[in-house]
Amino acid sequence: KQEVTQIPAALSVPEGENLVLNCSFTDSAIYNLQWFRQDPGKGLTSLLLIQSSQREQTSGRLNASLDKSSGRSTLYIAASQPGDSATYLCAVDTGANSKLTFGKGITLSVRP
Amino acid sequence: DARVTQTPRHKVTEMGQEVTMRCQPILGHNTVFWYRQTMMQGLELLAYFRNRAPLDDSGMPKDRFSAEMPDATLATLKIQPSEPRDSAVYFCASGPPGGRPNEQFFGPGTRLTVL
């Protein structure tokens, strides 16, 4: 059974800092991996999707990398801003009916 | 702009009562997912529909939960009878036909509290 882990559960950084959020998964036979953002009381918004054949994806100040063989992904946020404060979840797709397995998320707080 | 809508946004009920949650997928989307989010378990897939047909409901307790799509614009998740352990936020997500894998658009969720 696929398990997705995100550690730590919470992170607080000062504004302007570059930071890395980690995600690990137990079964490397994934179809793709996705990073989501969740604001308090809201649903999830997709940030980046990395296909299993890709190594990284970039969108603005966000860069996600994937190392399938070691079961790891990282989300890099450059020059963090208070508006980046949210919970960041990673999810892996094993290909069976596009079923996603989610990590529990990392709650990020960026202090002004 | 097109969004997934869910009603009600909040529901407080007593143990044993029936609860029905509704979801309106984005117009034209043909896949619908129901998820449950708790602090302990995180986000879990309960059921998944494509073209109104259930494809996977293995994550759903069958004895008390049921999910249906009466038509293409409405998905429902019903709990009968509800129990305190069902307290969670329930999310609906929809995806477009022929979209890339996992292109899911989430609704704002229904926060359920069972006393």
PDB file of C-alpha atoms in Angstrom:
ATOM      1  CA  LYS A   1       0.000   0.000   0.000  1.00  0.00           C
ATOM      2  CA  GLN A   2       1.355   3.402  -0.989  1.00  0.00           C
ATOM      3  CA  GLU A   3       2.182   5.722   1.912  1.00  0.00           C
ATOM      4  CA  VAL A   4       3.084   9.382   1.556  1.00  0.00           C
ATOM      5  CA  THR A   5       4.928  11.225   4.323  1.00  0.00           C
ATOM      6  CA  GLN A   6       5.558  14.920   4.772  1.00  0.00           C
ATOM      7  CA  ILE A   7       7.867  16.054   7.542  1.00  0.00           C
ATOM      8  CA  PRO A   8       7.815  18.372   9.402  1.00  0.00           C
ATOM      9  CA  ALA A   9       4.102  18.952   9.892  1.00  0.00           C
ATOM     10  CA  ALA A  10       4.640  22.681  10.370  1.00  0.00           C
ATOM     11  CA  LEU A  11       7.287  25.225   9.453  1.00  0.00           C
ATOM     12  CA  SER A  12       7.742  28.907  10.267  1.00  0.00           C
ATOM     13  CA  VAL A  13      10.227  31.073   8.367  1.00  0.00           C
ATOM     14  CA  PRO A  14      10.937  34.803   7.997  1.00  0.00           C
ATOM     15  CA  GLU A  15       9.890  36.553   4.825  1.00  0.00           C
ATOM     16  CA  GLY A  16      12.418  36.401   1.998  1.00  0.00           C
ATOM     17  CA  GLU A  17      13.869  33.043   2.907  1.00  0.00           C
ATOM     18  CA  ASN A  18      14.231  30.290   0.322  1.00  0.00           C
ATOM     19  CA  LEU A  19      12.768  27.053   1.598  1.00  0.00           C
ATOM     20  CA  VAL A  20      12.323  23.396   0.721  1.00  0.00           C
ATOM     21  CA  LEU A  21       9.321  21.229   1.564  1.00  0.00           C
ATOM     22  CA  ASN A  22       9.882  17.477   1.497  1.00  0.00           C
ATOM     23  CA  CYS A  23       7.655  14.587   0.473  1.00  0.00           C
ATOM     24  CA  SER A  24       8.495  10.891   0.512  1.00  0.00           C
ATOM     25  CA  PHE A  25       6.548   7.888  -0.773  1.00  0.00           C
ATOM     26  CA  THR A  26       7.014   4.169  -0.239  1.00  0.00           C
ATOM     27  CA  ASP A  27       6.161   2.714  -3.663  1.00  0.00           C
ATOM     28  CA  SER A  28       8.264   4.124  -6.495  1.00  0.00           C
ATOM     29  CA  ALA A  29       5.904   2.755  -9.178  1.00  0.00           C
ATOM     30  CA  ILE A  30       4.031   6.026  -9.511  1.00  0.00           C
ATOM     31  CA  TYR A  31       2.374   7.556 -12.525  1.00  0.00           C
ATOM     32  CA  ASN A  32       2.939  11.124 -11.391  1.00  0.00           C
ATOM     33  CA  LEU A  33       3.233  13.342  -8.332  1.00  0.00           C
ATOM     34  CA  GLN A  34       1.392  16.555  -7.605  1.00  0.00           C
ATOM     35  CA  TRP A  35       1.808  19.408  -5.154  1.00  0.00           C
ATOM     36  CA  PHE A  36      -1.289  21.212  -3.853  1.00  0.00           C
ATOM     37  CA  ARG A  37      -1.862  24.298  -1.751  1.00  0.00           C
ATOM     38  CA  GLN A  38      -4.682  24.529   0.794  1.00  0.00           C
ATOM     39  CA  ASP A  39      -5.680  27.779   2.466  1.00  0.00           C
ATOM     40  CA  PRO A  40      -7.590  27.651   5.780  1.00  0.00           C
ATOM     41  CA  GLY A  41     -11.228  26.719   5.236  1.00  0.00           C
ATOM     42  CA  LYS A  42     -10.720  26.248   1.522  1.00  0.00           C
ATOM     43  CA  GLY A  43     -10.285  23.419  -0.945  1.00  0.00           C
ATOM     44  CA  LEU A  44      -7.068  22.373  -2.641  1.00  0.00           C
ATOM     45  CA  THR A  45      -5.433  24.197  -5.509  1.00  0.00           C
ATOM     46  CA  SER A  46      -3.045  22.341  -7.782  1.00  0.00           C
ATOM     47  CA  LEU A  47       0.403  23.945  -7.968  1.00  0.00           C
ATOM     48  CA  LEU A  48       2.610  21.599  -9.963  1.00  0.00           C
ATOM     49  CA  LEU A  49       2.328  18.129 -11.476  1.00  0.00           C
ATOM     50  CA  ILE A  50       5.404  16.067 -12.344  1.00  0.00           C
ATOM     51  CA  GLN A  51       5.030  13.080 -14.620  1.00  0.00           C
ATOM     52  CA  SER A  52       7.016   9.991 -13.673  1.00  0.00           C
ATOM     53  CA  SER A  53       9.352  10.550 -16.638  1.00  0.00           C
ATOM     54  CA  GLN A  54      10.162  14.115 -15.551  1.00  0.00           C
ATOM     55  CA  ARG A  55      12.668  15.343 -12.993  1.00  0.00           C
ATOM     56  CA  GLU A  56      11.227  18.757 -12.221  1.00  0.00           C
ATOM     57  CA  GLN A  57       8.584  21.359 -12.960  1.00  0.00           C
ATOM     58  CA  THR A  58       8.675  25.097 -12.407  1.00  0.00           C
ATOM     59  CA  SER A  59       6.007  27.733 -11.979  1.00  0.00           C
ATOM     60  CA  GLY A  60       7.077  31.228 -10.991  1.00  0.00           C
ATOM     61  CA  ARG A  61       8.862  31.051  -7.634  1.00  0.00           C
ATOM     62  CA  LEU A  62       7.983  27.376  -7.216  1.00  0.00           C
ATOM     63  CA  ASN A  63      10.092  24.460  -8.349  1.00  0.00           C
ATOM     64  CA  ALA A  64       9.194  20.829  -7.719  1.00  0.00           C
ATOM     65  CA  SER A  65      11.624  17.973  -8.219  1.00  0.00           C
ATOM     66  CA  LEU A  66      11.054  14.233  -8.343  1.00  0.00           C
ATOM     67  CA  ASP A  67      13.431  11.368  -7.625  1.00  0.00           C
ATOM     68  CA  LYS A  68      11.331   8.303  -8.234  1.00  0.00           C
ATOM     69  CA  SER A  69      13.992   5.749  -7.412  1.00  0.00           C
ATOM     70  CA  SER A  70      14.509   7.150  -3.919  1.00  0.00           C
ATOM     71  CA  GLY A  71      10.819   7.907  -3.394  1.00  0.00           C
ATOM     72  CA  ARG A  72      11.290  11.618  -2.810  1.00  0.00           C
ATOM     73  CA  SER A  73       9.995  14.941  -4.045  1.00  0.00           C
ATOM     74  CA  THR A  74      10.793  18.468  -2.958  1.00  0.00           C
ATOM     75  CA  LEU A  75       8.942  21.730  -3.412  1.00  0.00           C
ATOM     76  CA  TYR A  76      11.289  24.692  -3.479  1.00  0.00           C
ATOM     77  CA  ILE A  77       9.842  28.133  -2.760  1.00  0.00           C
ATOM     78  CA  ALA A  78      12.092  31.052  -3.613  1.00  0.00           C
ATOM     79  CA  ALA A  79      11.964  34.370  -1.777  1.00  0.00           C
ATOM     80  CA  SER A  80       9.054  33.378   0.444  1.00  0.00           C
ATOM     81  CA  GLN A  81       6.268  35.899   1.126  1.00  0.00           C
ATOM     82  CA  PRO A  82       3.556  36.078   3.813  1.00  0.00           C
ATOM     83  CA  GLY A  83       1.049  35.214   1.072  1.00  0.00           C
ATOM     84  CA  ASP A  84       2.737  31.829   0.747  1.00  0.00           C
ATOM     85  CA  SER A  85       1.426  30.889   4.188  1.00  0.00           C
ATOM     86  CA  ALA A  86      -0.781  27.837   3.677  1.00  0.00           C
ATOM     87  CA  THR A  87      -0.706  24.054   3.933  1.00  0.00           C
ATOM     88  CA  TYR A  88       1.168  22.287   1.150  1.00  0.00           C
ATOM     89  CA  LEU A  89       0.211  18.708   0.300  1.00  0.00           C
ATOM     90  CA  CYS A  90       1.836  16.278  -2.044  1.00  0.00           C
ATOM     91  CA  ALA A  91      -0.077  13.438  -3.687  1.00  0.00           C
ATOM     92  CA  VAL A  92       1.045  10.478  -5.767  1.00  0.00           C
ATOM     93  CA  ASP A  93      -0.878   8.698  -8.463  1.00  0.00           C
ATOM     94  CA  THR A  94      -0.312   4.984  -8.905  1.00  0.00           C
ATOM     95  CA  GLY A  95      -2.297   4.992 -12.125  1.00  0.00           C
ATOM     96  CA  ALA A  96      -5.207   2.889 -10.873  1.00  0.00           C
ATOM     97  CA  ASN A  97      -8.245   4.971 -11.829  1.00  0.00           C
ATOM     98  CA  SER A  98      -6.219   8.128 -11.187  1.00  0.00           C
ATOM     99  CA  LYS A  99      -6.419   7.431  -7.472  1.00  0.00           C
ATOM    100  CA  LEU A 100      -4.379   9.927  -5.490  1.00  0.00           C
ATOM    101  CA  THR A 101      -2.684   9.129  -2.191  1.00  0.00           C
ATOM    102  CA  PHE A 102      -2.065  12.295  -0.191  1.00  0.00           C
ATOM    103  CA  GLY A 103       0.455  13.226   2.467  1.00  0.00           C
ATOM    104  CA  LYS A 104      -0.895  15.012   5.547  1.00  0.00           C
ATOM    105  CA  GLY A 105       0.626  18.282   4.477  1.00  0.00           C
ATOM    106  CA  ILE A 106       3.089  20.832   5.791  1.00  0.00           C
ATOM    107  CA  THR A 107       1.612  23.993   7.292  1.00  0.00           C
ATOM    108  CA  LEU A 108       3.869  26.874   6.322  1.00  0.00           C
ATOM    109  CA  SER A 109       3.882  30.225   8.057  1.00  0.00           C
ATOM    110  CA  VAL A 110       5.926  33.048   6.537  1.00  0.00           C
ATOM    111  CA  ARG A 111       6.503  35.842   9.060  1.00  0.00           C
ATOM    112  CA  PRO A 112       6.622  39.460   7.793  1.00  0.00           C
TER     113      PRO A 112
ATOM    114  CA  ASP B   1     -15.613  31.769 -13.193  1.00  0.00           C
ATOM    115  CA  ALA B   2     -16.234  28.009 -13.158  1.00  0.00           C
ATOM    116  CA  ARG B   3     -15.996  26.421  -9.734  1.00  0.00           C
ATOM    117  CA  VAL B   4     -17.022  23.291  -7.921  1.00  0.00           C
ATOM    118  CA  THR B   5     -19.751  24.136  -5.426  1.00  0.00           C
ATOM    119  CA  GLN B   6     -20.653  22.203  -2.312  1.00  0.00           C
ATOM    120  CA  THR B   7     -23.602  22.493   0.033  1.00  0.00           C
ATOM    121  CA  PRO B   8     -23.952  22.857   2.905  1.00  0.00           C
ATOM    122  CA  ARG B   9     -20.629  24.446   3.871  1.00  0.00           C
ATOM    123  CA  HIS B  10     -21.167  23.495   7.515  1.00  0.00           C
ATOM    124  CA  LYS B  11     -23.361  20.865   9.117  1.00  0.00           C
ATOM    125  CA  VAL B  12     -23.831  20.030  12.791  1.00  0.00           C
ATOM    126  CA  THR B  13     -25.980  17.028  13.552  1.00  0.00           C
ATOM    127  CA  GLU B  14     -26.605  14.464  16.222  1.00  0.00           C
ATOM    128  CA  MET B  15     -25.439  10.896  16.144  1.00  0.00           C
ATOM    129  CA  GLY B  16     -27.861   8.663  14.269  1.00  0.00           C
ATOM    130  CA  GLN B  17     -29.177  11.356  11.953  1.00  0.00           C
ATOM    131  CA  GLU B  18     -28.959  11.164   8.182  1.00  0.00           C
ATOM    132  CA  VAL B  19     -26.593  13.592   6.480  1.00  0.00           C
ATOM    133  CA  THR B  20     -26.634  14.447   2.790  1.00  0.00           C
ATOM    134  CA  MET B  21     -23.883  16.482   1.177  1.00  0.00           C
ATOM    135  CA  ARG B  22     -24.183  17.838  -2.340  1.00  0.00           C
ATOM    136  CA  CYS B  23     -21.687  18.760  -5.000  1.00  0.00           C
ATOM    137  CA  GLN B  24     -22.108  20.530  -8.297  1.00  0.00           C
ATOM    138  CA  PRO B  25     -19.118  19.770 -10.547  1.00  0.00           C
ATOM    139  CA  ILE B  26     -17.821  22.257 -13.051  1.00  0.00           C
ATOM    140  CA  LEU B  27     -20.056  22.241 -16.124  1.00  0.00           C
ATOM    141  CA  GLY B  28     -18.656  19.836 -18.699  1.00  0.00           C
ATOM    142  CA  HIS B  29     -16.528  17.868 -16.254  1.00  0.00           C
ATOM    143  CA  ASN B  30     -17.197  14.131 -16.311  1.00  0.00           C
ATOM    144  CA  THR B  31     -15.202  12.892 -13.328  1.00  0.00           C
ATOM    145  CA  VAL B  32     -16.169  13.481  -9.711  1.00  0.00           C
ATOM    146  CA  PHE B  33     -14.193  12.565  -6.596  1.00  0.00           C
ATOM    147  CA  TRP B  34     -15.306  12.561  -2.947  1.00  0.00           C
ATOM    148  CA  TYR B  35     -12.586  12.986  -0.300  1.00  0.00           C
ATOM    149  CA  ARG B  36     -12.627  13.154   3.497  1.00  0.00           C
ATOM    150  CA  GLN B  37     -10.059  15.144   5.453  1.00  0.00           C
ATOM    151  CA  THR B  38      -9.270  14.709   9.152  1.00  0.00           C
ATOM    152  CA  MET B  39      -6.327  15.734  11.269  1.00  0.00           C
ATOM    153  CA  MET B  40      -5.483  12.126  12.053  1.00  0.00           C
ATOM    154  CA  GLN B  41      -5.869  10.529   8.629  1.00  0.00           C
ATOM    155  CA  GLY B  42      -5.292  13.463   6.310  1.00  0.00           C
ATOM    156  CA  LEU B  43      -7.062  13.416   2.950  1.00  0.00           C
ATOM    157  CA  GLU B  44      -8.636  10.114   1.895  1.00  0.00           C
ATOM    158  CA  LEU B  45     -10.452   9.209  -1.304  1.00  0.00           C
ATOM    159  CA  LEU B  46     -13.934   7.871  -0.608  1.00  0.00           C
ATOM    160  CA  ALA B  47     -15.423   7.439  -4.084  1.00  0.00           C
ATOM    161  CA  TYR B  48     -14.798   8.273  -7.721  1.00  0.00           C
ATOM    162  CA  PHE B  49     -17.239   8.601 -10.632  1.00  0.00           C
ATOM    163  CA  ARG B  50     -16.685   8.917 -14.349  1.00  0.00           C
ATOM    164  CA  ASN B  51     -19.615   9.734 -16.620  1.00  0.00           C
ATOM    165  CA  ARG B  52     -21.879   9.268 -13.556  1.00  0.00           C
ATOM    166  CA  ALA B  53     -20.793   5.634 -13.085  1.00  0.00           C
ATOM    167  CA  PRO B  54     -18.987   4.693  -9.854  1.00  0.00           C
ATOM    168  CA  LEU B  55     -15.468   3.489 -10.657  1.00  0.00           C
ATOM    169  CA  ASP B  56     -13.980   3.153  -7.213  1.00  0.00           C
ATOM    170  CA  ASP B  57     -15.677   3.368  -3.837  1.00  0.00           C
ATOM    171  CA  SER B  58     -13.268   1.129  -1.968  1.00  0.00           C
ATOM    172  CA  GLY B  59     -12.436   3.908   0.489  1.00  0.00           C
ATOM    173  CA  MET B  60     -16.002   4.307   1.628  1.00  0.00           C
ATOM    174  CA  PRO B  61     -17.588   2.457   4.588  1.00  0.00           C
ATOM    175  CA  LYS B  62     -20.342   0.637   2.728  1.00  0.00           C
ATOM    176  CA  ASP B  63     -22.607   0.046   5.681  1.00  0.00           C
ATOM    177  CA  ARG B  64     -23.425   3.705   6.264  1.00  0.00           C
ATOM    178  CA  PHE B  65     -22.079   5.704   3.327  1.00  0.00           C
ATOM    179  CA  SER B  66     -23.509   5.949  -0.157  1.00  0.00           C
ATOM    180  CA  ALA B  67     -22.518   8.102  -3.127  1.00  0.00           C
ATOM    181  CA  GLU B  68     -24.570   8.782  -6.227  1.00  0.00           C
ATOM    182  CA  MET B  69     -24.753  11.002  -9.288  1.00  0.00           C
ATOM    183  CA  PRO B  70     -28.439  11.488 -10.092  1.00  0.00           C
ATOM    184  CA  ASP B  71     -27.418  13.573 -13.083  1.00  0.00           C
ATOM    185  CA  ALA B  72     -24.301  15.118 -14.582  1.00  0.00           C
ATOM    186  CA  THR B  73     -24.703  18.309 -12.549  1.00  0.00           C
ATOM    187  CA  LEU B  74     -25.173  16.777  -9.106  1.00  0.00           C
ATOM    188  CA  ALA B  75     -23.224  14.361  -6.938  1.00  0.00           C
ATOM    189  CA  THR B  76     -24.411  13.371  -3.465  1.00  0.00           C
ATOM    190  CA  LEU B  77     -22.728  11.741  -0.492  1.00  0.00           C
ATOM    191  CA  LYS B  78     -25.037  10.364   2.164  1.00  0.00           C
ATOM    192  CA  ILE B  79     -24.287   9.062   5.645  1.00  0.00           C
ATOM    193  CA  GLN B  80     -26.987   7.100   7.443  1.00  0.00           C
ATOM    194  CA  PRO B  81     -26.780   6.775  10.380  1.00  0.00           C
ATOM    195  CA  SER B  82     -24.065   9.309  11.176  1.00  0.00           C
ATOM    196  CA  GLU B  83     -21.545   8.722  13.974  1.00  0.00           C
ATOM    197  CA  PRO B  84     -19.161  11.090  15.809  1.00  0.00           C
ATOM    198  CA  ARG B  85     -16.177   9.512  14.018  1.00  0.00           C
ATOM    199  CA  ASP B  86     -17.639  10.803  10.719  1.00  0.00           C
ATOM    200  CA  SER B  87     -16.808  14.366  11.799  1.00  0.00           C
ATOM    201  CA  ALA B  88     -14.475  15.711   9.105  1.00  0.00           C
ATOM    202  CA  VAL B  89     -14.316  18.013   6.117  1.00  0.00           C
ATOM    203  CA  TYR B  90     -15.703  16.378   2.995  1.00  0.00           C
ATOM    204  CA  PHE B  91     -14.381  17.622  -0.332  1.00  0.00           C
ATOM    205  CA  CYS B  92     -15.711  17.111  -3.790  1.00  0.00           C
ATOM    206  CA  ALA B  93     -13.471  17.525  -6.838  1.00  0.00           C
ATOM    207  CA  SER B  94     -14.234  17.332 -10.540  1.00  0.00           C
ATOM    208  CA  GLY B  95     -12.098  16.802 -13.611  1.00  0.00           C
ATOM    209  CA  PRO B  96     -12.554  17.468 -17.319  1.00  0.00           C
ATOM    210  CA  PRO B  97     -12.931  14.758 -19.965  1.00  0.00           C
ATOM    211  CA  GLY B  98      -9.660  13.937 -21.642  1.00  0.00           C
ATOM    212  CA  GLY B  99      -7.808  16.076 -19.127  1.00  0.00           C
ATOM    213  CA  ARG B 100      -4.269  15.214 -18.148  1.00  0.00           C
ATOM    214  CA  PRO B 101      -4.090  12.710 -15.323  1.00  0.00           C
ATOM    215  CA  ASN B 102      -5.169  14.067 -11.970  1.00  0.00           C
ATOM    216  CA  GLU B 103      -6.418  17.417 -13.173  1.00  0.00           C
ATOM    217  CA  GLN B 104      -8.857  17.813 -10.314  1.00  0.00           C
ATOM    218  CA  PHE B 105     -10.577  20.994  -9.230  1.00  0.00           C
ATOM    219  CA  PHE B 106     -11.639  21.041  -5.601  1.00  0.00           C
ATOM    220  CA  GLY B 107     -14.715  22.543  -4.005  1.00  0.00           C
ATOM    221  CA  PRO B 108     -14.574  24.461  -0.701  1.00  0.00           C
ATOM    222  CA  GLY B 109     -15.689  21.462   1.349  1.00  0.00           C
ATOM    223  CA  THR B 110     -18.467  20.624   3.805  1.00  0.00           C
ATOM    224  CA  ARG B 111     -17.406  20.691   7.447  1.00  0.00           C
ATOM    225  CA  LEU B 112     -19.423  18.011   9.242  1.00  0.00           C
ATOM    226  CA  THR B 113     -19.699  17.758  13.012  1.00  0.00           C
ATOM    227  CA  VAL B 114     -21.560  14.809  14.473  1.00  0.00           C
ATOM    228  CA  LEU B 115     -22.326  15.210  18.192  1.00  0.00           C
TER     229      LEU B 115
END
